[in-house]
Short mmCIF file of C-alpha atoms in Angstrom, two decimals:
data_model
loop_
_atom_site.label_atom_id
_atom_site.label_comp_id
_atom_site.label_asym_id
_atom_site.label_seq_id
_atom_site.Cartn_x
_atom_site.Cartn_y
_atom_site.Cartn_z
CA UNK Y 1379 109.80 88.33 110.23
CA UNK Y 1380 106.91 90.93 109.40
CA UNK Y 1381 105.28 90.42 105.80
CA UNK Y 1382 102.97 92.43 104.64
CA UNK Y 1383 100.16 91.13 101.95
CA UNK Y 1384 97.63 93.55 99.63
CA UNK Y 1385 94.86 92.22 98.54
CA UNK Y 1386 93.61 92.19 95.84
CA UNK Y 1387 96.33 92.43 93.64
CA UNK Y 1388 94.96 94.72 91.01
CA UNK Y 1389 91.35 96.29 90.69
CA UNK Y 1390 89.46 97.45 87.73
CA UNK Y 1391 86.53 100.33 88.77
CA UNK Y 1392 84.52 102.64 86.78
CA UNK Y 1393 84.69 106.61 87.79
CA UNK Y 1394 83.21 107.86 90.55
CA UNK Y 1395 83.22 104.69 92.93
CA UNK Y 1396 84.15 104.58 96.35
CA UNK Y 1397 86.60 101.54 96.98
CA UNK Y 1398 88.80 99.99 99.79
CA UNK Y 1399 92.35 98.88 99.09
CA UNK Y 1400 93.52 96.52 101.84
CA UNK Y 1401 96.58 95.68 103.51
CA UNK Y 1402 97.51 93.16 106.18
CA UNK Y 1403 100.84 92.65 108.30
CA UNK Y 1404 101.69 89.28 110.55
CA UNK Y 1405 104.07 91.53 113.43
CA UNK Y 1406 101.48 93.86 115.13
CA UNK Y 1407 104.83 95.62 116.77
CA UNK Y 1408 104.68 98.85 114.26
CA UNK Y 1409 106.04 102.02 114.87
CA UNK Y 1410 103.60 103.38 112.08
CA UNK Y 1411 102.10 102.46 108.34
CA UNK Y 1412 102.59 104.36 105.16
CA UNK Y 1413 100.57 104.34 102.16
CA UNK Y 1414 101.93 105.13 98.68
CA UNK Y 1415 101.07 105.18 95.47
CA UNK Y 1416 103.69 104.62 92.30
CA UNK Y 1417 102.65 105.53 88.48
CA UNK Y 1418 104.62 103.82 85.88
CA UNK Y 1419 108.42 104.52 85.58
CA UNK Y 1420 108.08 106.66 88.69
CA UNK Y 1421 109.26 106.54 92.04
CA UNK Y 1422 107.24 106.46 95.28
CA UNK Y 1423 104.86 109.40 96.69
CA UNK Y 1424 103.77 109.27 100.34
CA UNK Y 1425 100.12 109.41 100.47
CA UNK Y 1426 98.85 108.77 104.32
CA UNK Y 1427 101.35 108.17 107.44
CA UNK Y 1428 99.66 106.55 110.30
CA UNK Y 1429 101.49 106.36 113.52
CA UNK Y 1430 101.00 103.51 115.52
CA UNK Y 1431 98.68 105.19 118.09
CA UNK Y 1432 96.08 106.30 115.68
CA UNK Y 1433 93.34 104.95 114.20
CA UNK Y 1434 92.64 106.88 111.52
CA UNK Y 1435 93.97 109.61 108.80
CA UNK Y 1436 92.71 111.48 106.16
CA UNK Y 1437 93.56 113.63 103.43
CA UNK Y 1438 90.66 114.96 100.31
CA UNK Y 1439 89.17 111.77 99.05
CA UNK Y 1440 91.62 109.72 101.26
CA UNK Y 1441 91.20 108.17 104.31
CA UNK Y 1442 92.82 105.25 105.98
CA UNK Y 1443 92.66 103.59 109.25
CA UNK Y 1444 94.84 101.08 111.21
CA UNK Y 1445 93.94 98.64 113.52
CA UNK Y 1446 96.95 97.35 115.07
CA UNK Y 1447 96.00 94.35 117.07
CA UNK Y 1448 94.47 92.60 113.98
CA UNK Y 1449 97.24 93.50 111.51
CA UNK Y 1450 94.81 95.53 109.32
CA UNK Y 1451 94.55 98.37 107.56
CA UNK Y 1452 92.64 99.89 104.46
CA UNK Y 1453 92.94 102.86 102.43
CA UNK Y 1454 89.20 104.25 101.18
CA UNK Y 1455 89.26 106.68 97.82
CA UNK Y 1456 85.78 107.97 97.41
CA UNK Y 1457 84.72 109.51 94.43
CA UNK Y 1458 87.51 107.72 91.61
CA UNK Y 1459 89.05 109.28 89.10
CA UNK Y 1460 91.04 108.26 86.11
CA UNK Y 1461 93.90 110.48 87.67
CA UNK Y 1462 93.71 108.05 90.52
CA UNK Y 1463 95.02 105.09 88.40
CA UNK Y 1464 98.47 103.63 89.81
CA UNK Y 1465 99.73 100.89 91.96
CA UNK Y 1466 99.19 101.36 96.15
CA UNK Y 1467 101.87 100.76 98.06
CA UNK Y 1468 101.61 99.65 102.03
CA UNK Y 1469 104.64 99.80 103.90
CA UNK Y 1470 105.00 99.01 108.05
CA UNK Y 1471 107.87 100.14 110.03
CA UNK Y 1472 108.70 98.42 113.28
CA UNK Y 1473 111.81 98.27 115.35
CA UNK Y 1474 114.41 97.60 112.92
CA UNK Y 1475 113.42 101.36 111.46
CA UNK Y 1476 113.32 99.76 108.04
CA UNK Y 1477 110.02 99.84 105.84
CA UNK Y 1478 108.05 96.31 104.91
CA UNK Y 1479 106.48 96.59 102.04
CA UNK Y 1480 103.39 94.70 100.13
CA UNK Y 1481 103.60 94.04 96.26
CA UNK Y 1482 100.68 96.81 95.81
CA UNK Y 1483 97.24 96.97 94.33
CA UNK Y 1484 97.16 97.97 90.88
CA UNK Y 1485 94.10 100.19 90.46
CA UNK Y 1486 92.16 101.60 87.06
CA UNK Y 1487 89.66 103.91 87.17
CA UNK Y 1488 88.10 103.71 83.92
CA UNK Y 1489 86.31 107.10 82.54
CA UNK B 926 117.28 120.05 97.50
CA UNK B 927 113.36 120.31 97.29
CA UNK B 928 113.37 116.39 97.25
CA UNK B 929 115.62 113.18 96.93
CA UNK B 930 117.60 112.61 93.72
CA UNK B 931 118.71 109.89 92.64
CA UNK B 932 121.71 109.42 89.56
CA UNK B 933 121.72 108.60 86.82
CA UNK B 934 118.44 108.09 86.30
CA UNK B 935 119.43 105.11 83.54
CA UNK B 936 121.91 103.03 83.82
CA UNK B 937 123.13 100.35 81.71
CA UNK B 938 126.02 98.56 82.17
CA UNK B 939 127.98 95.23 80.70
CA UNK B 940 127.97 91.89 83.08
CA UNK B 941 131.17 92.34 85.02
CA UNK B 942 131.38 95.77 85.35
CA UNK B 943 131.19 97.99 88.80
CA UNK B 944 128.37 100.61 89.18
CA UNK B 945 127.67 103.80 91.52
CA UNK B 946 124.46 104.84 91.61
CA UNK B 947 123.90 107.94 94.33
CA UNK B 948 121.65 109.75 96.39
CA UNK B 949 121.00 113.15 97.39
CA UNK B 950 118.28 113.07 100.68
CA UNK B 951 116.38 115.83 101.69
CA UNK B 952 117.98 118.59 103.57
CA UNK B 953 118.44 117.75 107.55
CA UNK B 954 116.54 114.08 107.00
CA UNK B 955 118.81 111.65 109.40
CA UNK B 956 117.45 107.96 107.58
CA UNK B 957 118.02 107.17 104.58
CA UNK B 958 117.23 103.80 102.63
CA UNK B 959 117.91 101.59 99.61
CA UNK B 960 115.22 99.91 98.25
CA UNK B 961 115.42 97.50 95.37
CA UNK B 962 112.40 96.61 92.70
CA UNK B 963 112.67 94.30 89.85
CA UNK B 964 110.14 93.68 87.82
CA UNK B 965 106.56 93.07 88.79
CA UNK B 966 108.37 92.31 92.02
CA UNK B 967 107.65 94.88 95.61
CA UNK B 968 109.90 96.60 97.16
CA UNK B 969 113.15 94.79 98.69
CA UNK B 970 114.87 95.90 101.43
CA UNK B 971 118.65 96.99 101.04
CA UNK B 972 120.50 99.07 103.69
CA UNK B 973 119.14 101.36 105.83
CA UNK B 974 121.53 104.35 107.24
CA UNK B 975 120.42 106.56 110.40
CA UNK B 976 122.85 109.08 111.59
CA UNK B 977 126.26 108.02 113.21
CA UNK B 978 124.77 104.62 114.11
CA UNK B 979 126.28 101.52 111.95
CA UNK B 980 123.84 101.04 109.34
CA UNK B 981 121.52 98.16 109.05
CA UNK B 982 122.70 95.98 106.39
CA UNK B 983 120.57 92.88 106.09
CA UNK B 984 118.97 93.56 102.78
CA UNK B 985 122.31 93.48 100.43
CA UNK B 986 121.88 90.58 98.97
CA UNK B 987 125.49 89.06 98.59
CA UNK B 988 129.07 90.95 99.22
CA UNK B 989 129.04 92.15 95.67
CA UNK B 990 126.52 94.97 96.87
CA UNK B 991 128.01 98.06 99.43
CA UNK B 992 126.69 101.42 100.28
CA UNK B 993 128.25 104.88 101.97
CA UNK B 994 126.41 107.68 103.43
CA UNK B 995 129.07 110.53 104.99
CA UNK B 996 127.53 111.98 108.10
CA UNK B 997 123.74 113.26 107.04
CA UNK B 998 124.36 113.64 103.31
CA UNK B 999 124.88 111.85 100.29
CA UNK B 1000 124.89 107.69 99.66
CA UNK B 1001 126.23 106.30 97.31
CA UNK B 1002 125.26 102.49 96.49
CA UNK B 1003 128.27 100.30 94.96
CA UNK B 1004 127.42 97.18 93.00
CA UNK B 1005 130.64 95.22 92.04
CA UNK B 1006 130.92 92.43 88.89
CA UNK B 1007 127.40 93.12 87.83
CA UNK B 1008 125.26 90.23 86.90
CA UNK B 1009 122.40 90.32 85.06
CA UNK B 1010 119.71 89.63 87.68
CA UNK B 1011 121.03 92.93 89.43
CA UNK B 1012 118.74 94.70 86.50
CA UNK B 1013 116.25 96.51 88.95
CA UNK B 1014 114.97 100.06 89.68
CA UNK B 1015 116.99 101.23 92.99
CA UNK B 1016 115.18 103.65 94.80
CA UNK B 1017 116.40 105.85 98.06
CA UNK B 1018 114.19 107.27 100.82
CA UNK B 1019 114.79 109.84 103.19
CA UNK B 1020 113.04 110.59 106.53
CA UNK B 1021 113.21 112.08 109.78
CA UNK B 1022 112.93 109.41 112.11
CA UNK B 1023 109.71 107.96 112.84
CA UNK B 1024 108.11 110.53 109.77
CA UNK B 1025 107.37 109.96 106.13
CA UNK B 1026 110.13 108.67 103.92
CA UNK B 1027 110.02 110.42 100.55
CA UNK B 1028 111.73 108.41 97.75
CA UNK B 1029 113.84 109.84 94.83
CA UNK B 1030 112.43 108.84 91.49
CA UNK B 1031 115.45 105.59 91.13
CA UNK B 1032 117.84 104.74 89.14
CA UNK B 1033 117.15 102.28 86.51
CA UNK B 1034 119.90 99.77 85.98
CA UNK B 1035 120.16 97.32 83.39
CA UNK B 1036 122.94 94.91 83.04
CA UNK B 1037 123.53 93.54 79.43
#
């Protein structure tokens, strides 16, 4: 059964930092891994889809990379901002098609 | 539609009572999934639905819960004699297969 852990489980920063949000899985059999974030009362919104082939994606201040055979991946923000400040989502998809997710990292980028 | 949507957006309901919360996916998406969150809890797994193929319904939790999708359109999640630990946020995806799944913004249920 895949689980999928985030660590750490919330993370205070002031503005402007560059930080890593990380996410493991135990099933290395993925189709591909999603990162989200969630504000407060809201639903989900897809940041960064990585397909199980690639190493890396970006997108602005986003990047994040997958290594499969280790179960790892991370999601790097350079540059914080306050508007940054949610809870990050990692979700794997293997063969059953559905989406694993971790419990998030609460992040708070502090002006 | 532009995106998913989800309704209502709030529910509340008395313990015992039958609720139908629906979904609307993106235009042409084939998957579409339920996703459960309670409080300070992650995401849980509910049904997942992709085209004409019987969907994949490991996540309901007990036989109380049921969902419908007709052909490539709307779901609709059932949730019979509600008891109060069914009190979640119940969010839907859609996707083309393989892509990114964009969620609807939930349905808040609370059972009093």
């Amino acid at each position: 059964k895949q689980e999928v852990t985030q660590i750490p489980a919330a993370l205070s920063v002031p503005e402007g930092e560059n930080l890593v949000l990380n996410c493991s899985f135990t099933d290395s059999a993925i189709y591909n891994l999603q990162w989200f974030r969630q504000d407060p009362g809201k639903g989900l919104t897809s940041l960064l889809l990585i397909q199980s082939s690639q190493r890396e994606q970006t997108s602005g201040r986003l990047n994040a990379s997958l290594d499969k055979s280790s179960g790892r991946s991370t999601l790097y923000i350079a540059a914080s901002q306050p508007g940054d400040s949610a809870t990050y989502l990692c979700a794997v998809k293997g063969k059953s098609e559905k989406l694993v997710f971790g419990k998030g990292t609460k992040l708070t980028v502090n002006p | 539609g532009a995106g998913v949507s989800q309704s209502p957006s709030n529910k509340v309901t008395e313990k015992g009572k039958d609720v139908e919360l629906r979904c609307d996916p993106i235009s042409g998406h084939t998957a579409l999934y339920w996703y459960r969150q309670s409080l300070g809890q992650g995401l849980e797994f509910l049904i997942y639905f992709q085209g004409n193929s019987a969907p994949d319904k490991s996540g309901l939790p007990s036989d109380r819960f049921s969902a419908e999708r007709t052909g490539e359109s709307v779901s609709t999640l059932t949730i019979q004699r509600t008891q109060q630990e069914d009190s979640a946020v119940y969010l839907c995806a859609s996707s083309l297969v393989g892509l990114v799944a964009f969620f609807g913004q939930g349905t808040r249920l609370t059972v009093v």
